[in-house]
Amino acid sequence: MEFGDDMSLYLRDTWREANTICGVLPMNPSSSGIWPSTKLQDPKANIEFWNYMFPHVEIIFLIVTVLWQFFHFFFKRLGMIRFTSHMLTGILLSKSFMKENTPARNFFSTEDYKDTLFGLVGACSYMMFWFLMGVKMDLSLVRNTGKKAITIGLSSVLLSITVCSFIFFVILRDVGTKKGEPVVNFFEIIFIYSIQCLSSFPVIGNLLFELRLQNSELGRLAMSSAVISDFSTSVLSAVLVFLKELREEKTRLGSIFIGDVVVGNRPLKRAGTVVVFVCFAIYVFRPLMFVIINRTPSGRPVKKFYIYLIIILVFGSAVLADWCKQSIFIGPFILGLAVPHGPPLGSAIVQKFESAVFGTFLPFFVATSAEEFDTSMLHSWTDFKSIFIIVFVSFVVKFALTTLPALLFRMPANDCLALSLIMSFKGIFEFGAYAFGFQRGSIRPVTFTILSLYILLNSAIIPPILRRIYDPSRMYAGYEKRNMLHMKPNSELRVLSCIYRTDDIHPMINLLEATCPSRESPVATYVLHLMELIGRASPVFISHRLQTRKSEDTSYNSESVIASFDQFHKDFFGSVFVSTYTAISVPKTMHGDICMLALNNTTSLIILPFHQTWSADGSAIVSDSIMIRKLNKSVLELSPCSVGIFIYRSNNGRRTIRETAANFSSYQVCMLFLGGKDDREALTLAKRMARNARIKITVVCLVSSEQRAKQVTDWDRMLDLELLRDVKSNVLEGVSIIYSEQVVDDASQISTLLKSIANEYDLFIVGREKGRKSVFTEGLEEWSEFEELGVVGDLLASQDLKCQTSVLVIQQQQQMI
């Protein structure tokens, strides 16, 4: 009897386990604990704690995080990025390594509630990834996109898809067939090469961020091109979805049409909703973001309430995008673009969510998407060969159609190769698209497995190659000439003025006033107040034009800088544009803040105060900062535009242009011209100053007896004479310049000349001309104390000369690609 009762209970439990179609509601997502005493109180004592929903997901999160961090610890030393480790983790937890009906496989399988739960968490992870990449993106990339980025972006995507279509359906139409029978179906071929030809901005942006190339000229070009390609394909995709919906609606409704247009149907409502949402993001959401910024005091964090409200809107936009039959990431990405990047709001959002999304949730999405990766499917050589040919041809076509436009724009070969590799990089977008296609039945398991292997290899190979072929020292190098010599006549002069100390403010304003700002030829000055990072964990970069409220924290107060330059702006209203920033960082990275701001605003000149300051009479050194000197030298080496080092000395009786005007005298400026590109740049600035009636310019051209006697055959000398021609003849419109030539045959004569005129002027302008051999300075290089000033600038700054005149040393843009 006992045996019979036990057997009946066993059969009843077995039948129940095999045939149960409903469970206990409401479901208890959390276990009661792992200790035996707790289990005795649990009516479901036979259920282990890891079989509950929350503990189950938490354990998977833990395993995925530990695995990818372990892989990345080794892979990052080979130059690989995090996504490679994510992919390898997903493959390790897939069917290839965990066989069916094993405890490990059952634990990671997406069945029952796991399918819904894992899919929801993965979708939220993917959605937040797109939102954060939108926040990181600088919209000025779109506004400032030139022909180069547009051409490369359209060629690398739309033209690639067109060429691939021609190849696979005209030239290689037998690919994917075996003995005339199709192995790879028509739609599968289109799906594979279409995704291969895309360049997703979040993928490209994430690659550049991890390689730290996002601020380089190459990185900006790649991101601009990716934006163009993403925008074009998104519009095309939206139109195709809309047309598909129209066709399905026409089939469903039949006769409710006026011509070919459906009246009052869902597709039109959805399309209208998309347009309204985009307008909301541009004209409502983005202005509200600037209201939040304005309500945030300078240097203070954004209130958490605002951040949480933004996240709620992000999730709502995903639901709306799904209702409109668009990808769920489109809504969050558009809102991310509407959030102003950088501090305070964009940086706060990124800082709060980036670690969790990129470190935990995104690897979880990759791991769950890679679940169906199964190498046991690779048993057919025909399948492998067909898909390999499609992928390889697509890669070659895209690579070639990215390289050719870049070469036509005369980019260096190395940069063309690097740009093509960046645009051909495959990441989470492509993997997510293939995983979604597999779930929808658009591609077969064997196709998904091969494509996943390709994405793994692509992400593992391209980043190390980029690190090898791209020189980080050229990070701020430009493809365009950003100097004063090559500016168009009467164009806006953009100057980045650096302030290290409060003593630098008024001399800098005086120098900017000397550049003769006018409504016809305005001056845009970007003022950067640099402070050393002390007592803080992370650097701070503040735009005072965006954050208008005063800060309660006085540790990085820039009120004197802001007030002085605001007054300068009011004094020259309509002729001067002022934008003030504060950067607090460690000295080793300060040059990056300067160069990045100059690159962002396409400045033509950076003005740096000299590291030494003098007493009021100019006879004694008051301060001498080694840190500032190192910073100035770093900027000279890496600057994306021309650079000037300003040595300010007070000259009793004539301190500023305004004071000379009050005394009915002239502000005396001397430009010493020895020849070379730096001197030509300095002469260009002197010509601009000469437009100011209160400034008297004297150009002293040094020539040797040999130069006067023999015919000019040197190209550099010919450029010098061409620039000096209108100065010699004094034919510049509205400008009066005194020109004189001094015959100098050796270095001793130039020293004598400088001593004789050292205190006759208020300002000297000279070129740096580092490394240029000249008869005028031969032998003096060995005695130079400050190499960043050049030979002539060093002589004028030397205490031995007893010069009490300010000096501006100019170096023309060096970082040209």
mmCIF file of C-alpha atoms in Angstrom, residues 479-775:
data_model
loop_
_atom_site.group_PDB
_atom_site.id
_atom_site.type_symbol
_atom_site.label_atom_id
_atom_site.label_comp_id
_atom_site.label_asym_id
_atom_site.label_seq_id
_atom_site.Cartn_x
_atom_site.Cartn_y
_atom_site.Cartn_z
ATOM 1 C CA TYR A 479 43.327 68.745 -43.126
ATOM 2 C CA GLU A 480 42.688 72.457 -43.675
ATOM 3 C CA LYS A 481 44.878 75.528 -43.266
ATOM 4 C CA ARG A 482 43.892 77.283 -40.068
ATOM 5 C CA ASN A 483 46.123 80.303 -39.867
ATOM 6 C CA MET A 484 45.912 84.043 -40.446
ATOM 7 C CA LEU A 485 47.931 84.040 -43.673
ATOM 8 C CA HIS A 486 45.367 81.961 -45.560
ATOM 9 C CA MET A 487 42.259 83.693 -44.213
ATOM 10 C CA LYS A 488 39.935 85.387 -46.682
ATOM 11 C CA PRO A 489 40.075 89.211 -46.687
ATOM 12 C CA ASN A 490 37.851 90.806 -44.009
ATOM 13 C CA SER A 491 36.845 87.402 -42.643
ATOM 14 C CA GLU A 492 36.248 86.823 -38.938
ATOM 15 C CA LEU A 493 39.437 86.306 -36.928
ATOM 16 C CA ARG A 494 38.923 83.534 -34.375
ATOM 17 C CA VAL A 495 41.321 83.696 -31.434
ATOM 18 C CA LEU A 496 41.637 81.411 -28.416
ATOM 19 C CA SER A 497 42.958 83.507 -25.516
ATOM 20 C CA CYS A 498 44.349 81.535 -22.596
ATOM 21 C CA ILE A 499 44.365 83.001 -19.100
ATOM 22 C CA TYR A 500 46.621 81.453 -16.475
ATOM 23 C CA ARG A 501 46.604 84.243 -13.864
ATOM 24 C CA THR A 502 44.467 87.310 -13.213
ATOM 25 C CA ASP A 503 47.468 89.416 -14.269
ATOM 26 C CA ASP A 504 47.010 88.047 -17.801
ATOM 27 C CA ILE A 505 43.501 89.504 -18.272
ATOM 28 C CA HIS A 506 44.142 93.156 -19.151
ATOM 29 C CA PRO A 507 47.270 92.555 -21.282
ATOM 30 C CA MET A 508 45.288 89.958 -23.256
ATOM 31 C CA ILE A 509 42.378 92.366 -23.791
ATOM 32 C CA ASN A 510 44.842 95.065 -24.886
ATOM 33 C CA LEU A 511 46.366 92.694 -27.424
ATOM 34 C CA LEU A 512 42.950 91.648 -28.755
ATOM 35 C CA GLU A 513 41.976 95.314 -29.087
ATOM 36 C CA ALA A 514 45.094 95.802 -31.190
ATOM 37 C CA THR A 515 43.815 93.267 -33.752
ATOM 38 C CA CYS A 516 41.413 95.986 -34.946
ATOM 39 C CA PRO A 517 37.980 94.396 -34.538
ATOM 40 C CA SER A 518 35.268 95.969 -36.704
ATOM 41 C CA ARG A 519 31.849 95.093 -38.065
ATOM 42 C CA GLU A 520 33.419 94.424 -41.466
ATOM 43 C CA SER A 521 36.188 92.249 -39.995
ATOM 44 C CA PRO A 522 35.044 91.017 -36.550
ATOM 45 C CA VAL A 523 37.044 89.167 -33.913
ATOM 46 C CA ALA A 524 35.683 86.093 -32.132
ATOM 47 C CA THR A 525 37.636 85.404 -28.971
ATOM 48 C CA TYR A 526 37.268 82.203 -26.986
ATOM 49 C CA VAL A 527 38.630 82.852 -23.502
ATOM 50 C CA LEU A 528 39.882 79.801 -21.619
ATOM 51 C CA HIS A 529 40.677 80.241 -17.934
ATOM 52 C CA LEU A 530 43.009 77.366 -17.007
ATOM 53 C CA MET A 531 43.368 76.206 -13.414
ATOM 54 C CA GLU A 532 45.277 73.322 -11.882
ATOM 55 C CA LEU A 533 43.194 70.432 -10.525
ATOM 56 C CA ILE A 534 43.698 70.332 -6.752
ATOM 57 C CA GLY A 535 41.435 68.629 -4.222
ATOM 58 C CA ARG A 536 39.017 67.211 -6.799
ATOM 59 C CA ALA A 537 38.658 63.722 -8.224
ATOM 60 C CA SER A 538 37.878 64.602 -11.836
ATOM 61 C CA PRO A 539 38.561 67.442 -14.290
ATOM 62 C CA VAL A 540 35.957 70.157 -14.859
ATOM 63 C CA PHE A 541 35.205 72.029 -18.086
ATOM 64 C CA ILE A 542 32.640 74.842 -17.856
ATOM 65 C CA SER A 543 31.084 76.913 -20.609
ATOM 66 C CA HIS A 544 30.006 80.176 -18.966
ATOM 67 C CA ARG A 545 27.951 81.104 -22.009
ATOM 68 C CA LEU A 546 25.658 78.122 -21.269
ATOM 69 C CA GLN A 547 25.736 78.179 -17.475
ATOM 70 C CA THR A 548 24.688 81.703 -16.539
ATOM 71 C CA ARG A 549 24.017 81.212 -12.829
ATOM 72 C CA LYS A 550 26.828 82.014 -10.443
ATOM 73 C CA SER A 551 28.506 79.229 -8.552
ATOM 74 C CA GLU A 552 28.596 79.060 -4.783
ATOM 75 C CA ASP A 553 31.909 77.221 -4.998
ATOM 76 C CA THR A 554 34.743 79.754 -5.076
ATOM 77 C CA SER A 555 37.489 77.173 -5.638
ATOM 78 C CA TYR A 556 37.261 77.737 -9.379
ATOM 79 C CA ASN A 557 35.664 81.174 -9.571
ATOM 80 C CA SER A 558 36.305 82.931 -12.875
ATOM 81 C CA GLU A 559 34.207 86.022 -12.140
ATOM 82 C CA SER A 560 37.031 88.497 -12.816
ATOM 83 C CA VAL A 561 37.769 86.865 -16.169
ATOM 84 C CA ILE A 562 34.085 86.813 -17.146
ATOM 85 C CA ALA A 563 33.439 90.402 -16.044
ATOM 86 C CA SER A 564 36.501 91.816 -17.837
ATOM 87 C CA PHE A 565 35.802 90.125 -21.147
ATOM 88 C CA ASP A 566 32.075 90.911 -20.938
ATOM 89 C CA GLN A 567 33.039 94.573 -20.677
ATOM 90 C CA PHE A 568 35.362 94.134 -23.654
ATOM 91 C CA HIS A 569 32.441 92.679 -25.586
ATOM 92 C CA LYS A 570 30.221 95.648 -24.653
ATOM 93 C CA ASP A 571 32.915 98.166 -25.625
ATOM 94 C CA PHE A 572 33.131 96.628 -29.103
ATOM 95 C CA PHE A 573 29.532 95.478 -29.478
ATOM 96 C CA GLY A 574 28.907 94.109 -32.946
ATOM 97 C CA SER A 575 32.639 93.789 -33.640
ATOM 98 C CA VAL A 576 33.697 91.325 -30.943
ATOM 99 C CA PHE A 577 32.181 87.983 -29.955
ATOM 100 C CA VAL A 578 33.267 86.592 -26.564
ATOM 101 C CA SER A 579 32.749 83.095 -25.185
ATOM 102 C CA THR A 580 34.316 82.278 -21.814
ATOM 103 C CA TYR A 581 35.304 78.850 -20.486
ATOM 104 C CA THR A 582 36.972 77.460 -17.391
ATOM 105 C CA ALA A 583 39.055 74.283 -17.482
ATOM 106 C CA ILE A 584 40.295 72.643 -14.288
ATOM 107 C CA SER A 585 42.601 69.730 -14.979
ATOM 108 C CA VAL A 586 46.006 68.293 -14.232
ATOM 109 C CA PRO A 587 48.926 70.085 -15.937
ATOM 110 C CA LYS A 588 49.767 67.065 -18.117
ATOM 111 C CA THR A 589 46.395 67.213 -19.884
ATOM 112 C CA MET A 590 45.813 70.984 -20.020
ATOM 113 C CA HIS A 591 47.211 71.210 -23.541
ATOM 114 C CA GLY A 592 44.439 68.827 -24.614
ATOM 115 C CA ASP A 593 41.779 71.249 -23.334
ATOM 116 C CA ILE A 594 43.391 74.099 -25.277
ATOM 117 C CA CYS A 595 43.854 72.181 -28.525
ATOM 118 C CA MET A 596 40.387 70.610 -28.343
ATOM 119 C CA LEU A 597 38.689 73.991 -27.857
ATOM 120 C CA ALA A 598 40.706 75.465 -30.730
ATOM 121 C CA LEU A 599 39.783 72.532 -32.949
ATOM 122 C CA ASN A 600 36.095 72.700 -32.006
ATOM 123 C CA ASN A 601 35.851 76.402 -32.830
ATOM 124 C CA THR A 602 38.185 76.385 -35.878
ATOM 125 C CA THR A 603 40.349 79.167 -34.470
ATOM 126 C CA SER A 604 43.191 80.665 -36.479
ATOM 127 C CA LEU A 605 45.321 81.742 -33.535
ATOM 128 C CA ILE A 606 45.964 80.637 -29.941
ATOM 129 C CA ILE A 607 47.531 83.240 -27.640
ATOM 130 C CA LEU A 608 49.435 81.907 -24.619
ATOM 131 C CA PRO A 609 50.833 84.104 -21.831
ATOM 132 C CA PHE A 610 54.543 83.657 -21.183
ATOM 133 C CA HIS A 611 55.494 81.687 -18.089
ATOM 134 C CA GLN A 612 57.367 84.634 -16.559
ATOM 135 C CA THR A 613 55.895 87.894 -15.282
ATOM 136 C CA TRP A 614 57.743 91.128 -14.617
ATOM 137 C CA SER A 615 57.445 93.950 -12.143
ATOM 138 C CA ALA A 616 55.637 97.181 -13.046
ATOM 139 C CA ASP A 617 58.814 98.812 -14.352
ATOM 140 C CA GLY A 618 59.812 95.639 -16.219
ATOM 141 C CA SER A 619 63.157 95.351 -14.507
ATOM 142 C CA ALA A 620 62.644 92.263 -12.330
ATOM 143 C CA ILE A 621 60.986 88.844 -12.697
ATOM 144 C CA VAL A 622 58.078 88.458 -10.286
ATOM 145 C CA SER A 623 57.017 84.871 -11.060
ATOM 146 C CA ASP A 624 58.419 81.971 -13.054
ATOM 147 C CA SER A 625 56.206 78.876 -13.591
ATOM 148 C CA ILE A 626 57.812 75.708 -14.959
ATOM 149 C CA MET A 627 54.350 74.155 -15.312
ATOM 150 C CA ILE A 628 53.155 76.948 -17.628
ATOM 151 C CA ARG A 629 56.338 76.713 -19.690
ATOM 152 C CA LYS A 630 55.835 72.973 -20.255
ATOM 153 C CA LEU A 631 52.206 73.614 -21.146
ATOM 154 C CA ASN A 632 53.147 76.275 -23.715
ATOM 155 C CA LYS A 633 55.687 73.957 -25.322
ATOM 156 C CA SER A 634 53.112 71.151 -25.569
ATOM 157 C CA VAL A 635 50.617 73.465 -27.268
ATOM 158 C CA LEU A 636 53.285 74.624 -29.741
ATOM 159 C CA GLU A 637 53.904 70.998 -30.721
ATOM 160 C CA LEU A 638 50.277 69.846 -31.017
ATOM 161 C CA SER A 639 48.250 72.945 -31.858
ATOM 162 C CA PRO A 640 45.746 72.675 -34.753
ATOM 163 C CA CYS A 641 46.328 76.331 -35.707
ATOM 164 C CA SER A 642 48.853 79.148 -35.344
ATOM 165 C CA VAL A 643 50.152 79.985 -31.865
ATOM 166 C CA GLY A 644 51.398 83.176 -30.266
ATOM 167 C CA ILE A 645 53.308 83.442 -26.979
ATOM 168 C CA PHE A 646 52.724 86.856 -25.418
ATOM 169 C CA ILE A 647 55.442 88.327 -23.202
ATOM 170 C CA TYR A 648 53.879 91.301 -21.450
ATOM 171 C CA ARG A 649 55.884 94.114 -19.907
ATOM 172 C CA SER A 650 54.552 97.423 -18.679
ATOM 173 C CA ASN A 651 56.111 100.321 -20.517
ATOM 174 C CA ASN A 652 55.755 103.435 -18.373
ATOM 175 C CA GLY A 653 53.739 106.150 -20.064
ATOM 176 C CA ARG A 654 52.239 103.976 -22.817
ATOM 177 C CA ARG A 655 50.623 100.860 -21.372
ATOM 178 C CA THR A 656 47.557 100.326 -23.513
ATOM 179 C CA ILE A 657 46.072 101.462 -26.794
ATOM 180 C CA ARG A 658 43.365 103.425 -24.972
ATOM 181 C CA GLU A 659 45.937 105.228 -22.842
ATOM 182 C CA THR A 660 47.953 106.211 -25.912
ATOM 183 C CA ALA A 661 44.760 107.532 -27.519
ATOM 184 C CA ALA A 662 44.063 109.621 -24.398
ATOM 185 C CA ASN A 663 47.584 111.046 -24.613
ATOM 186 C CA PHE A 664 47.149 111.800 -28.349
ATOM 187 C CA SER A 665 50.030 109.474 -29.160
ATOM 188 C CA SER A 666 50.314 106.232 -31.134
ATOM 189 C CA TYR A 667 50.750 102.692 -29.993
ATOM 190 C CA GLN A 668 54.091 101.770 -31.523
ATOM 191 C CA VAL A 669 54.442 98.238 -32.951
ATOM 192 C CA CYS A 670 57.558 96.842 -34.611
ATOM 193 C CA MET A 671 57.510 93.738 -36.755
ATOM 194 C CA LEU A 672 60.953 92.181 -37.253
ATOM 195 C CA PHE A 673 60.992 90.245 -40.538
ATOM 196 C CA LEU A 674 63.791 87.746 -41.111
ATOM 197 C CA GLY A 675 61.921 85.471 -43.530
ATOM 198 C CA GLY A 676 60.149 82.139 -43.310
ATOM 199 C CA LYS A 677 56.593 80.946 -42.737
ATOM 200 C CA ASP A 678 56.418 82.084 -39.102
ATOM 201 C CA ASP A 679 57.528 85.599 -40.046
ATOM 202 C CA ARG A 680 54.976 85.679 -42.857
ATOM 203 C CA GLU A 681 52.266 84.756 -40.338
ATOM 204 C CA ALA A 682 53.493 87.481 -37.960
ATOM 205 C CA LEU A 683 53.503 90.029 -40.814
ATOM 206 C CA THR A 684 49.893 89.105 -41.637
ATOM 207 C CA LEU A 685 48.880 89.945 -38.058
ATOM 208 C CA ALA A 686 50.831 93.205 -38.204
ATOM 209 C CA LYS A 687 48.968 94.175 -41.392
ATOM 210 C CA ARG A 688 45.661 93.624 -39.632
ATOM 211 C CA MET A 689 46.782 95.758 -36.683
ATOM 212 C CA ALA A 690 47.752 98.537 -39.083
ATOM 213 C CA ARG A 691 44.056 99.101 -39.898
ATOM 214 C CA ASN A 692 43.714 100.685 -36.455
ATOM 215 C CA ALA A 693 44.431 104.407 -36.765
ATOM 216 C CA ARG A 694 45.776 104.477 -33.197
ATOM 217 C CA ILE A 695 48.483 101.933 -34.013
ATOM 218 C CA LYS A 696 51.657 102.786 -35.890
ATOM 219 C CA ILE A 697 53.310 99.759 -37.521
ATOM 220 C CA THR A 698 56.975 99.618 -38.458
ATOM 221 C CA VAL A 699 58.247 96.643 -40.442
ATOM 222 C CA VAL A 700 61.995 96.145 -40.129
ATOM 223 C CA CYS A 701 63.181 93.686 -42.782
ATOM 224 C CA LEU A 702 66.607 92.179 -42.196
ATOM 225 C CA VAL A 703 68.568 91.341 -45.346
ATOM 226 C CA SER A 704 72.118 90.189 -45.881
ATOM 227 C CA SER A 705 74.565 91.661 -48.375
ATOM 228 C CA GLU A 706 74.487 88.384 -50.286
ATOM 229 C CA GLN A 707 70.687 88.492 -50.585
ATOM 230 C CA ARG A 708 70.826 92.008 -52.014
ATOM 231 C CA ALA A 709 73.487 91.124 -54.538
ATOM 232 C CA LYS A 710 72.278 87.833 -56.000
ATOM 233 C CA GLN A 711 69.089 86.967 -57.839
ATOM 234 C CA VAL A 712 66.339 85.296 -55.836
ATOM 235 C CA THR A 713 65.973 81.591 -56.679
ATOM 236 C CA ASP A 714 64.807 80.201 -53.320
ATOM 237 C CA TRP A 715 61.047 79.505 -53.230
ATOM 238 C CA ASP A 716 60.757 80.470 -49.558
ATOM 239 C CA ARG A 717 62.418 83.811 -50.272
ATOM 240 C CA MET A 718 60.081 84.399 -53.196
ATOM 241 C CA LEU A 719 57.079 83.941 -50.898
ATOM 242 C CA ASP A 720 58.633 86.452 -48.485
ATOM 243 C CA LEU A 721 59.110 89.081 -51.186
ATOM 244 C CA GLU A 722 55.591 88.553 -52.536
ATOM 245 C CA LEU A 723 54.116 89.239 -49.091
ATOM 246 C CA LEU A 724 56.409 92.254 -48.567
ATOM 247 C CA ARG A 725 55.640 93.816 -51.947
ATOM 248 C CA ASP A 726 52.497 95.699 -50.919
ATOM 249 C CA VAL A 727 54.153 96.697 -47.623
ATOM 250 C CA LYS A 728 57.113 98.183 -49.479
ATOM 251 C CA SER A 729 54.896 100.134 -51.854
ATOM 252 C CA ASN A 730 52.517 101.076 -48.991
ATOM 253 C CA VAL A 731 49.498 100.340 -51.163
ATOM 254 C CA LEU A 732 47.366 98.552 -48.559
ATOM 255 C CA GLU A 733 43.918 100.127 -48.448
ATOM 256 C CA GLY A 734 43.398 102.280 -45.381
ATOM 257 C CA VAL A 735 46.709 101.175 -43.880
ATOM 258 C CA SER A 736 49.915 103.081 -43.239
ATOM 259 C CA ILE A 737 53.011 100.996 -42.559
ATOM 260 C CA ILE A 738 56.562 102.247 -42.246
ATOM 261 C CA TYR A 739 58.956 99.895 -44.030
ATOM 262 C CA SER A 740 62.717 99.821 -43.582
ATOM 263 C CA GLU A 741 65.502 97.422 -44.492
ATOM 264 C CA GLN A 742 68.528 96.726 -42.342
ATOM 265 C CA VAL A 743 71.599 94.990 -43.714
ATOM 266 C CA VAL A 744 72.769 92.343 -41.260
ATOM 267 C CA ASP A 745 75.526 89.859 -42.102
ATOM 268 C CA ASP A 746 76.024 87.994 -38.812
ATOM 269 C CA ALA A 747 74.490 87.288 -35.432
ATOM 270 C CA SER A 748 76.487 89.980 -33.602
ATOM 271 C CA GLN A 749 74.971 92.691 -35.799
ATOM 272 C CA ILE A 750 71.416 91.553 -35.073
ATOM 273 C CA SER A 751 72.143 91.713 -31.335
ATOM 274 C CA THR A 752 73.429 95.265 -31.728
ATOM 275 C CA LEU A 753 70.364 96.242 -33.771
ATOM 276 C CA LEU A 754 67.956 94.840 -31.184
ATOM 277 C CA LYS A 755 69.701 96.693 -28.360
ATOM 278 C CA SER A 756 69.406 99.967 -30.259
ATOM 279 C CA ILE A 757 65.628 99.666 -30.799
ATOM 280 C CA ALA A 758 64.663 97.596 -27.741
ATOM 281 C CA ASN A 759 62.819 100.398 -25.948
ATOM 282 C CA GLU A 760 61.521 102.452 -28.858
ATOM 283 C CA TYR A 761 58.286 100.493 -29.234
ATOM 284 C CA ASP A 762 55.347 99.268 -27.161
ATOM 285 C CA LEU A 763 55.204 95.856 -28.827
ATOM 286 C CA PHE A 764 57.485 93.652 -30.910
ATOM 287 C CA ILE A 765 56.015 90.989 -33.215
ATOM 288 C CA VAL A 766 58.431 88.288 -34.369
ATOM 289 C CA GLY A 767 58.260 84.826 -35.896
ATOM 290 C CA ARG A 768 59.500 81.815 -33.965
ATOM 291 C CA GLU A 769 61.220 80.067 -36.891
ATOM 292 C CA LYS A 770 62.416 77.067 -34.913
ATOM 293 C CA GLY A 771 65.021 75.003 -36.733
ATOM 294 C CA ARG A 772 65.335 77.434 -39.676
ATOM 295 C CA LYS A 773 68.962 78.094 -40.565
ATOM 296 C CA SER A 774 69.693 81.750 -41.166
ATOM 297 C CA VAL A 775 72.793 83.897 -41.414
#
